[in-house]
Coordinates of C-alpha atoms and ligand atoms in Angstrom, one line a residue:
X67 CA 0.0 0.0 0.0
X68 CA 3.1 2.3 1.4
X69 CA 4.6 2.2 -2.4
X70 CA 1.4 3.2 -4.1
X71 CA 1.4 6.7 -5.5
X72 CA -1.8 8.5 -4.5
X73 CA -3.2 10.3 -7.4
X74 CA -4.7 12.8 -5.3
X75 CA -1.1 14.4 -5.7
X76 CA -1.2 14.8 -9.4
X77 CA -2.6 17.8 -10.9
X78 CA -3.8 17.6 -14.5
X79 CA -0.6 18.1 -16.1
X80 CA 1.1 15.8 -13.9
X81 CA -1.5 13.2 -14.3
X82 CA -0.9 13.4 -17.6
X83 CA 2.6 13.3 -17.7
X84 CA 2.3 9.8 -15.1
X85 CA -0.4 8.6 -18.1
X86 CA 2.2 8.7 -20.5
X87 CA 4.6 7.1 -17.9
X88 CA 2.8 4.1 -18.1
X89 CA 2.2 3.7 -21.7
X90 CA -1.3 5.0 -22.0
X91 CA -2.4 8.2 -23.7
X92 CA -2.2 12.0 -21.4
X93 CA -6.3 11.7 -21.9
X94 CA -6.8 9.7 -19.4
X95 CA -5.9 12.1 -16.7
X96 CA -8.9 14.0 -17.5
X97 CA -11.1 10.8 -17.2
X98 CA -9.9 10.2 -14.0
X99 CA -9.9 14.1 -12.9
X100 CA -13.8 14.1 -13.3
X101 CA -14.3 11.2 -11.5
X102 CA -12.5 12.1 -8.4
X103 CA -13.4 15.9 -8.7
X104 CA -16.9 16.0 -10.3
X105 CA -18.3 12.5 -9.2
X106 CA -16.5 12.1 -5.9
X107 CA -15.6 8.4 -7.5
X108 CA -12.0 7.2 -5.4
X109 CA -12.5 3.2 -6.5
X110 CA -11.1 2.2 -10.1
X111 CA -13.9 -0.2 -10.2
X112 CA -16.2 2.9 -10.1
X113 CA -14.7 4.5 -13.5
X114 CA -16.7 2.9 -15.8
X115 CA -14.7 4.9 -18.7
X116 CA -11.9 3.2 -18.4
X117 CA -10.9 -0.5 -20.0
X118 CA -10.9 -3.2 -17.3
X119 CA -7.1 -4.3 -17.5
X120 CA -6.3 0.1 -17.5
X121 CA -8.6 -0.4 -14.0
X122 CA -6.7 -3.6 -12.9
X123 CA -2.9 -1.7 -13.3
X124 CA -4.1 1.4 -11.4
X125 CA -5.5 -1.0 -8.6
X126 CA -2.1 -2.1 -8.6
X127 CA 0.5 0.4 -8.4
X128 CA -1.8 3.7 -7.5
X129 CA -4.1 4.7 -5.1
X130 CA -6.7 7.5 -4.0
X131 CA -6.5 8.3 -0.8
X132 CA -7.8 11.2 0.5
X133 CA -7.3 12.1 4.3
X134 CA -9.9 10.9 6.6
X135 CA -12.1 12.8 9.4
X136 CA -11.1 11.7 13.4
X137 CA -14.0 14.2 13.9
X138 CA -16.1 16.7 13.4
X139 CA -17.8 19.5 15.8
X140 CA -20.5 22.1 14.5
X141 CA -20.4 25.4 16.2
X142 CA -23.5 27.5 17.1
X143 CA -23.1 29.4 14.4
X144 CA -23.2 26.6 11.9
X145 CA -19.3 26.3 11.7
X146 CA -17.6 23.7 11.1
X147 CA -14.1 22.4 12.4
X148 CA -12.7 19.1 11.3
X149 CA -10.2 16.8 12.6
X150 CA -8.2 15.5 9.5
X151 CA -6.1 12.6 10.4
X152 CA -2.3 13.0 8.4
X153 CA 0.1 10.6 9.6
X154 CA 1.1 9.0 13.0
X155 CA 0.4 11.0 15.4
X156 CA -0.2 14.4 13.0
X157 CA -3.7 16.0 12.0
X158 CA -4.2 19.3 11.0
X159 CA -8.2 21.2 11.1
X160 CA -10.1 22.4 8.5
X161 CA -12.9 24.4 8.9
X162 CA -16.2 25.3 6.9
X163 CA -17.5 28.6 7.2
X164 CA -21.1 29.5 5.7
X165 CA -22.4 32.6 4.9
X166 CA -25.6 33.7 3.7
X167 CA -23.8 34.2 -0.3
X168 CA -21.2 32.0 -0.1
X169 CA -19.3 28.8 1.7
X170 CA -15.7 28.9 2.5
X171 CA -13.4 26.7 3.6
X172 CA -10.5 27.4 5.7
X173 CA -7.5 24.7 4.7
X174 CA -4.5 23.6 6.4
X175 CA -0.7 24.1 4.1
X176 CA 1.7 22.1 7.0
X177 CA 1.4 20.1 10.3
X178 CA 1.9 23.3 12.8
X179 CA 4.7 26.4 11.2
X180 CA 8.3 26.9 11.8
X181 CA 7.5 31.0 11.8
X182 CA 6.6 31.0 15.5
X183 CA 4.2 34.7 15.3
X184 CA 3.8 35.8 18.5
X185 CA 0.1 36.0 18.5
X186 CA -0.9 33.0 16.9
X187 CA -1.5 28.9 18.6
X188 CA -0.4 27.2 15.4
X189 CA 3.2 29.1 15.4
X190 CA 3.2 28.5 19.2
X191 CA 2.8 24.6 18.5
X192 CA 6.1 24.6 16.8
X193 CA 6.8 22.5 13.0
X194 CA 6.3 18.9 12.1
X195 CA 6.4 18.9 8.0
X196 CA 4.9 20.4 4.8
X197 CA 1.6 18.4 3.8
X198 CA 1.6 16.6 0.6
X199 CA -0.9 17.8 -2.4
X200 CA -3.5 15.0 -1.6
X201 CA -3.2 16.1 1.8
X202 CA -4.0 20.0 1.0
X203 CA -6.9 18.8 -1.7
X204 CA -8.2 15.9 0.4
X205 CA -9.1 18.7 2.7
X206 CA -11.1 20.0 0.0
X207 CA -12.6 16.7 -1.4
X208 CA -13.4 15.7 2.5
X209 CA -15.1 18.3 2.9
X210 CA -17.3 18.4 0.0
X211 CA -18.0 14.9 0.4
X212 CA -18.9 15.5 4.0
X213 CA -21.3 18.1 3.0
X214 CA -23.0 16.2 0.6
X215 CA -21.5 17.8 -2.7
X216 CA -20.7 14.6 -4.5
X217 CA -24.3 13.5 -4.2
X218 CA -26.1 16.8 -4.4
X219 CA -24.3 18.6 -7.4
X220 CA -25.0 21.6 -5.3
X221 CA -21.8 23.9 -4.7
X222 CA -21.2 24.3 -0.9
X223 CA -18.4 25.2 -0.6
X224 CA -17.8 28.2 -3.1
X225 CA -14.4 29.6 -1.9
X226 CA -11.4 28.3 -0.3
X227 CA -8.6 30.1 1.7
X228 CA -5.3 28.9 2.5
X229 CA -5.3 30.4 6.7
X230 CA -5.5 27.1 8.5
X231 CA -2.5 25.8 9.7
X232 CA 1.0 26.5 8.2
X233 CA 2.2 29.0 6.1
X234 CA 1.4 28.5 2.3
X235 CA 4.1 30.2 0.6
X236 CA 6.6 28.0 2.6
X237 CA 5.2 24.7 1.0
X238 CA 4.9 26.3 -2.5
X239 CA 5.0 23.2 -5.0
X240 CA 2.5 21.3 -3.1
X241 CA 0.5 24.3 -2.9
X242 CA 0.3 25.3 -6.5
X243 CA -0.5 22.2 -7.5
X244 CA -3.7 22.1 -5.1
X245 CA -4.5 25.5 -6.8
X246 CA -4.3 24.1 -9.6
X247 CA -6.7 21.6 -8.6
X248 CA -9.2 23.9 -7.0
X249 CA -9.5 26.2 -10.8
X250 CA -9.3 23.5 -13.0
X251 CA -12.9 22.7 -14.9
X252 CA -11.6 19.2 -14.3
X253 CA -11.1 19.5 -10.5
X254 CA -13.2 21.4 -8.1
X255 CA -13.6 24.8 -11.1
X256 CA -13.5 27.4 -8.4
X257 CA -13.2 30.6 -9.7
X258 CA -9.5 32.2 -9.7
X259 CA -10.9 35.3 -7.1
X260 CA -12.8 32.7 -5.0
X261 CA -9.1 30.9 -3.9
X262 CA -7.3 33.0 -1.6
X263 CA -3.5 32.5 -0.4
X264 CA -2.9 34.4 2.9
X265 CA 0.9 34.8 3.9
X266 CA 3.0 36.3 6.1
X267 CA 5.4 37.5 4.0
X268 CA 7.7 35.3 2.2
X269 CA 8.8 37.8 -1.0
X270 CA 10.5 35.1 -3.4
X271 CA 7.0 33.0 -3.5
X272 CA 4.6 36.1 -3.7
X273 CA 6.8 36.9 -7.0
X274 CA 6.4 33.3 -7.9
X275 CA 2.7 33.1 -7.0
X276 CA 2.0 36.2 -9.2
X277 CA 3.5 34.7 -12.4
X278 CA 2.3 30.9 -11.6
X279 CA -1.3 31.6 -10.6
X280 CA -4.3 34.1 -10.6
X281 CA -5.3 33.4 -7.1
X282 CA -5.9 36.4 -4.7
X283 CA -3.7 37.3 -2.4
X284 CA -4.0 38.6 1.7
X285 CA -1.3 39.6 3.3
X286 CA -1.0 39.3 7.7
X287 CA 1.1 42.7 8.1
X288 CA -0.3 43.1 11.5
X289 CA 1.9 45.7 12.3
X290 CA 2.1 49.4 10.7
X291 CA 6.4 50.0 11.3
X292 CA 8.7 47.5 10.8
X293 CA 10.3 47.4 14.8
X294 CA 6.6 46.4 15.8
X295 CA 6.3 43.8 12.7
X296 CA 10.0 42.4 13.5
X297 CA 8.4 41.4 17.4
X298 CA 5.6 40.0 16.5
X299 CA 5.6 38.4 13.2
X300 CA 9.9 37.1 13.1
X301 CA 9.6 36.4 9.6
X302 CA 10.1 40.1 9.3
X303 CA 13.4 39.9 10.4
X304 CA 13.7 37.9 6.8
X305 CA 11.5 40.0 4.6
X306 CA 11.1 43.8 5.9
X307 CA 8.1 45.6 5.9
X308 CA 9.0 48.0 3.2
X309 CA 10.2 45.2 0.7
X310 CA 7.1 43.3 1.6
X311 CA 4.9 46.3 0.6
X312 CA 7.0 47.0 -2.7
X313 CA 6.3 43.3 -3.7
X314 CA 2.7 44.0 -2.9
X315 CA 2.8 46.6 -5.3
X316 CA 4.4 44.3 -7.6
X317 CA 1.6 41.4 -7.3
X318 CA -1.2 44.2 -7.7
X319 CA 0.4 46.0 -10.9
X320 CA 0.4 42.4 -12.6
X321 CA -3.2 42.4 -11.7
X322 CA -4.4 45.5 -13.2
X323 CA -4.5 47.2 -9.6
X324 CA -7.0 44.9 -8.8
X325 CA -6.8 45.3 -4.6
X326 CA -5.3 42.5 -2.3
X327 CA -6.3 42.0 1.5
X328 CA -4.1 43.5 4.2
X329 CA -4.9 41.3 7.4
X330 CA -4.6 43.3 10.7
X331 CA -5.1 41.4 13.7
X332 CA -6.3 43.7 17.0
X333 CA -4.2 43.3 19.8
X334 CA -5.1 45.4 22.9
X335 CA -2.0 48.2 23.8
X336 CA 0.1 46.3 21.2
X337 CA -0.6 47.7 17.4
X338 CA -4.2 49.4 17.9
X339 CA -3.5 52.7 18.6
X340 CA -4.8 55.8 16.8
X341 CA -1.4 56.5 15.5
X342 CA -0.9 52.9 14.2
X343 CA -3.9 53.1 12.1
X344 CA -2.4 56.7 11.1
X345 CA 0.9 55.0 10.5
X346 CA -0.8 52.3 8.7
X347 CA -2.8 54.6 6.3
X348 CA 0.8 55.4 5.7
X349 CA 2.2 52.3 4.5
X350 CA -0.4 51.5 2.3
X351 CA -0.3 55.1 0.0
X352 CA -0.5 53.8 -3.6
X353 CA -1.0 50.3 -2.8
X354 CA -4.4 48.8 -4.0
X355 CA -5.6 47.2 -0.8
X356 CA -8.8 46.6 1.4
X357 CA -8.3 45.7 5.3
X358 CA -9.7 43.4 7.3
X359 CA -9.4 44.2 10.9
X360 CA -9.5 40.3 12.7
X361 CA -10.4 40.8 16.2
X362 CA -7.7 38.3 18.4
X363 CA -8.8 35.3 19.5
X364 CA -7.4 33.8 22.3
X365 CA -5.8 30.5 22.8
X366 CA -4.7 28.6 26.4
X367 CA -1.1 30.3 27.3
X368 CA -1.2 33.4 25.4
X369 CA -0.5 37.0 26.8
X370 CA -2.3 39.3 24.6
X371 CA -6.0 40.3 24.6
X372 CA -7.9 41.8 21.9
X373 CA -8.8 45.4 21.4
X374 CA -12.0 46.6 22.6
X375 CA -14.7 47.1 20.5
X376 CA -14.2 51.1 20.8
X377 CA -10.6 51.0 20.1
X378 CA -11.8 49.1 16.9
X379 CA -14.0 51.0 15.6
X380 CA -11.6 53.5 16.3
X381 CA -8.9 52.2 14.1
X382 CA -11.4 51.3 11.3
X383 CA -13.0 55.0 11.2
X384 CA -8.9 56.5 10.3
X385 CA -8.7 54.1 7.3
X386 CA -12.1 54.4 6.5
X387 CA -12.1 57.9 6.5
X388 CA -8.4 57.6 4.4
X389 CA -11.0 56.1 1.4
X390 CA -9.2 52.4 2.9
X391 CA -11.9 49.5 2.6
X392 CA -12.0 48.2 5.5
X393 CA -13.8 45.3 7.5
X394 CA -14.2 43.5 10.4
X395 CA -13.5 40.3 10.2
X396 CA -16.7 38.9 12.1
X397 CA -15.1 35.8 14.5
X398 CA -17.2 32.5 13.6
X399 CA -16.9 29.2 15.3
X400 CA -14.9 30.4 18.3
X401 CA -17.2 28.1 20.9
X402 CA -15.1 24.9 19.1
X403 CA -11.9 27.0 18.5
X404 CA -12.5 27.2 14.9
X405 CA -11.1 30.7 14.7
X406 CA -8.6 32.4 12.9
X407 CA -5.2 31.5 14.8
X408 CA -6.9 29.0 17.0
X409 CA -6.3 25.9 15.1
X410 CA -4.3 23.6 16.3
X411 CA -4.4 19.8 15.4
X412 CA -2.0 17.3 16.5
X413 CA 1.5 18.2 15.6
X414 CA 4.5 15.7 17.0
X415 CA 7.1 19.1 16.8
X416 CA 10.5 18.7 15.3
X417 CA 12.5 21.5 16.2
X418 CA 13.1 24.0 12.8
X419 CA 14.7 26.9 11.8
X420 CA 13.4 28.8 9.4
X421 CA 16.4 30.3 6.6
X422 CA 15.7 32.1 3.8
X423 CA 14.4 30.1 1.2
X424 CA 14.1 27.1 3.0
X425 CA 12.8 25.1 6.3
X426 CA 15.7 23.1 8.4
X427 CA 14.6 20.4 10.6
X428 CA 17.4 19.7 13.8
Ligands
SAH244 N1 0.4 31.5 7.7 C1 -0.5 32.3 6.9 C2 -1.9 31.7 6.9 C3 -2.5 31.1 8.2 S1 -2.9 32.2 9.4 C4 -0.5 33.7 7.4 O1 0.1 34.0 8.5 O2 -1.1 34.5 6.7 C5 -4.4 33.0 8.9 C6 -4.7 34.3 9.5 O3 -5.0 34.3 10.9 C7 -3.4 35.2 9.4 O4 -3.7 36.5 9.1 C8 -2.9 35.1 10.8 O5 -2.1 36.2 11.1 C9 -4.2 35.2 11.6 N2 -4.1 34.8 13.0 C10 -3.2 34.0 13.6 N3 -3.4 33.9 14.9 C11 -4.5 34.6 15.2 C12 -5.2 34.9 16.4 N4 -4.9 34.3 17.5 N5 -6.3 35.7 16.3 C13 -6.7 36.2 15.1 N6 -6.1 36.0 14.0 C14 -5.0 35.2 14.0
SF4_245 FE1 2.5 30.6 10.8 FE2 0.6 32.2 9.9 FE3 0.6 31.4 12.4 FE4 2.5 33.1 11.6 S1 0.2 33.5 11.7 S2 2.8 31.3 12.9 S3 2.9 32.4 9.6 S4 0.3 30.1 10.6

């Protein structure tokens, strides 16, 4: 079973590519595509398409495995957190989020992240190791199949956005190829706005991510000068604010100016001042860019509290009133710790360093 290769991490031109591999034609790929995608189909015996003695030799050297549920809790609110079971003693969380106009789901890129922000339970959890393409997409195809999509036709989930656990940008193969997945007609046909990579920072892969891709793009500045931003997000240290910003610029240029999301979490006495949101209004002259203000949640061990609802409405009336679009971010599932920065999963931590350009496990 172990040797098996997974299709799951194939995306249509890799499919193809392993089609040819094996002496058949690239075609295939997009038979099998539709019925994993569109018809939720993960048994050869199921693809009807294909010859029986094609069937047999997939049965015998391949596999679709997508990640399976240890369990599932629905908050009040009709959020959804799931338990995804990875490896030994590793699962990540996935949540579902619905909305009146729209579904999204909130999928994990690694077990726990190596870049340790101050302000967030995944970073605090420490690093374990990227998660493989089936492992990003089976989020997605769990999902759907737990929702009933396969059965239904009926989209639920209409967007996707990469701020579960782990930082996206720092497992960016794996991660392109589930975007691929997600926009392809063949695979899940989301629409290129309605997939949504949020990062911390890392400049190399937002260059990449703007030739490679049409995704959109949020950015967690958190911070509005760079001293702040070096304290509480350490990948700063790496990537300063200023060339951050400049490769913002870059990313929304190649997009016709179309505006990307700055995240801002509130943290009370740390970055929610009056003059931060000044300073902030700042940093974001010329740069096409709404904000979304997300209130902190708490997690067990932390020091910070969020800002008060005054001092937020505070903040949001400067860089409103500065023609900024700005929202807050309204905190859904937090009676099951399905908020933003509160997911946490089971991660057996290896101790890593993070160097430019690439993870190293001690
Ligand atoms: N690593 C990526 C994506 C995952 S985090 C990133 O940092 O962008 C998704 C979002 O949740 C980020 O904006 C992150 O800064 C924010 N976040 C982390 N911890 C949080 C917390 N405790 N409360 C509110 N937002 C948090
Ligand atoms: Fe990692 Fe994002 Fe959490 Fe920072 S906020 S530790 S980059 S998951």
């Amino acid at each position: 079973m172990s040797n098996k290769v997974n299709l799951l991490d194939y995306d249509r031109k890799s499919l193809g590519e392993y089609f040819t591999e094996i002496g058949d034609k690239s075609f295939r790929a997009q038979q099998v595509l539709k019925w994993i995608y569109h018809q939720g189909v993960v048994d050869f015996e199921g693809m009807t398409n294909l010859s029986k003695p094609l069937r047999a030799k997939l049965e015998q050297n391949t596999c679709i495995k997508p990640p399976e549920i240890i369990s599932e809790q629905k908050s009040e609110d009709g959020t959804y957190k799931w338990l995804i079971q990875i490896d030994g003693g590793n699962s990540v969380e996935t949540v579902f989020i619905p909305e009146s106009d729209r579904g999204t789901l909130c999928i994990s890129s690694q077990i726990g992240c190596p870049l340790e922000c101050k302000f967030c339970s995944t970073g605090q959890q420490g690093f374990n190791r990227n998660l493989t393409t089936s492992e990003i997409i089976g989020q997605v195809w769990t999902a759907n199949k737990a929702l009933g999509y396969f059965e239904s036709d009926k989209r639920v989930i209409t967007n996707i956005v990469f701020m579960g656990m782990g930082e996206p940008l720092l497992n960016y193969d794996n991660v392109l190829k589930a975007i691929n997945l997600l926009t392809d007609d063949l695979g899940f046909g989301l629409a290129r706005r309605r997939v949504t990579v949020s990062t911390s920072g890392i400049i190399p892969e937002i260059d990449r991510l703007k030739e490679d891709t049409n995704v959109s793009l949020a950015i967690s500045l958190h911070a509005s000068n760079n001293e702040l931003r070096n304290s509480i997000v350490p990948i700063n240290r790496s990537y300063p604010m200023v060339d951050l910003l400049a490769a913002c610029r870059r990313f929304t240029e190649a997009r016709d100016n179309e505006p990307l999301t700055i995240e801002y979490v509130m943290l009370k006495d740390v970055n929610d001042s009056i003059e931060d949101a000044r300073n902030l209004v700042k940093c974001l002259n010329g740069l096409p860019a709404k904000v979304n203000l997300i209130p902190f949640n708490t997690f067990p061990g932390t020091s910070y509290d969020c800002s008060d609802m005054k001092a937020i409405n505070a903040f949001r009336d400067v860089l409103i009133k500065s023609n900024i679009i700005t929202i807050t971010r309204k905190t859904r599932g937090d009676d099951i710790d399905a908020a933003c920065g509160q997911l946490v999963g089971k991660v057996m931590a290896k101790a890593a360093r993070y160097q430019k350009g690439h993870i190293e496990l001690n």
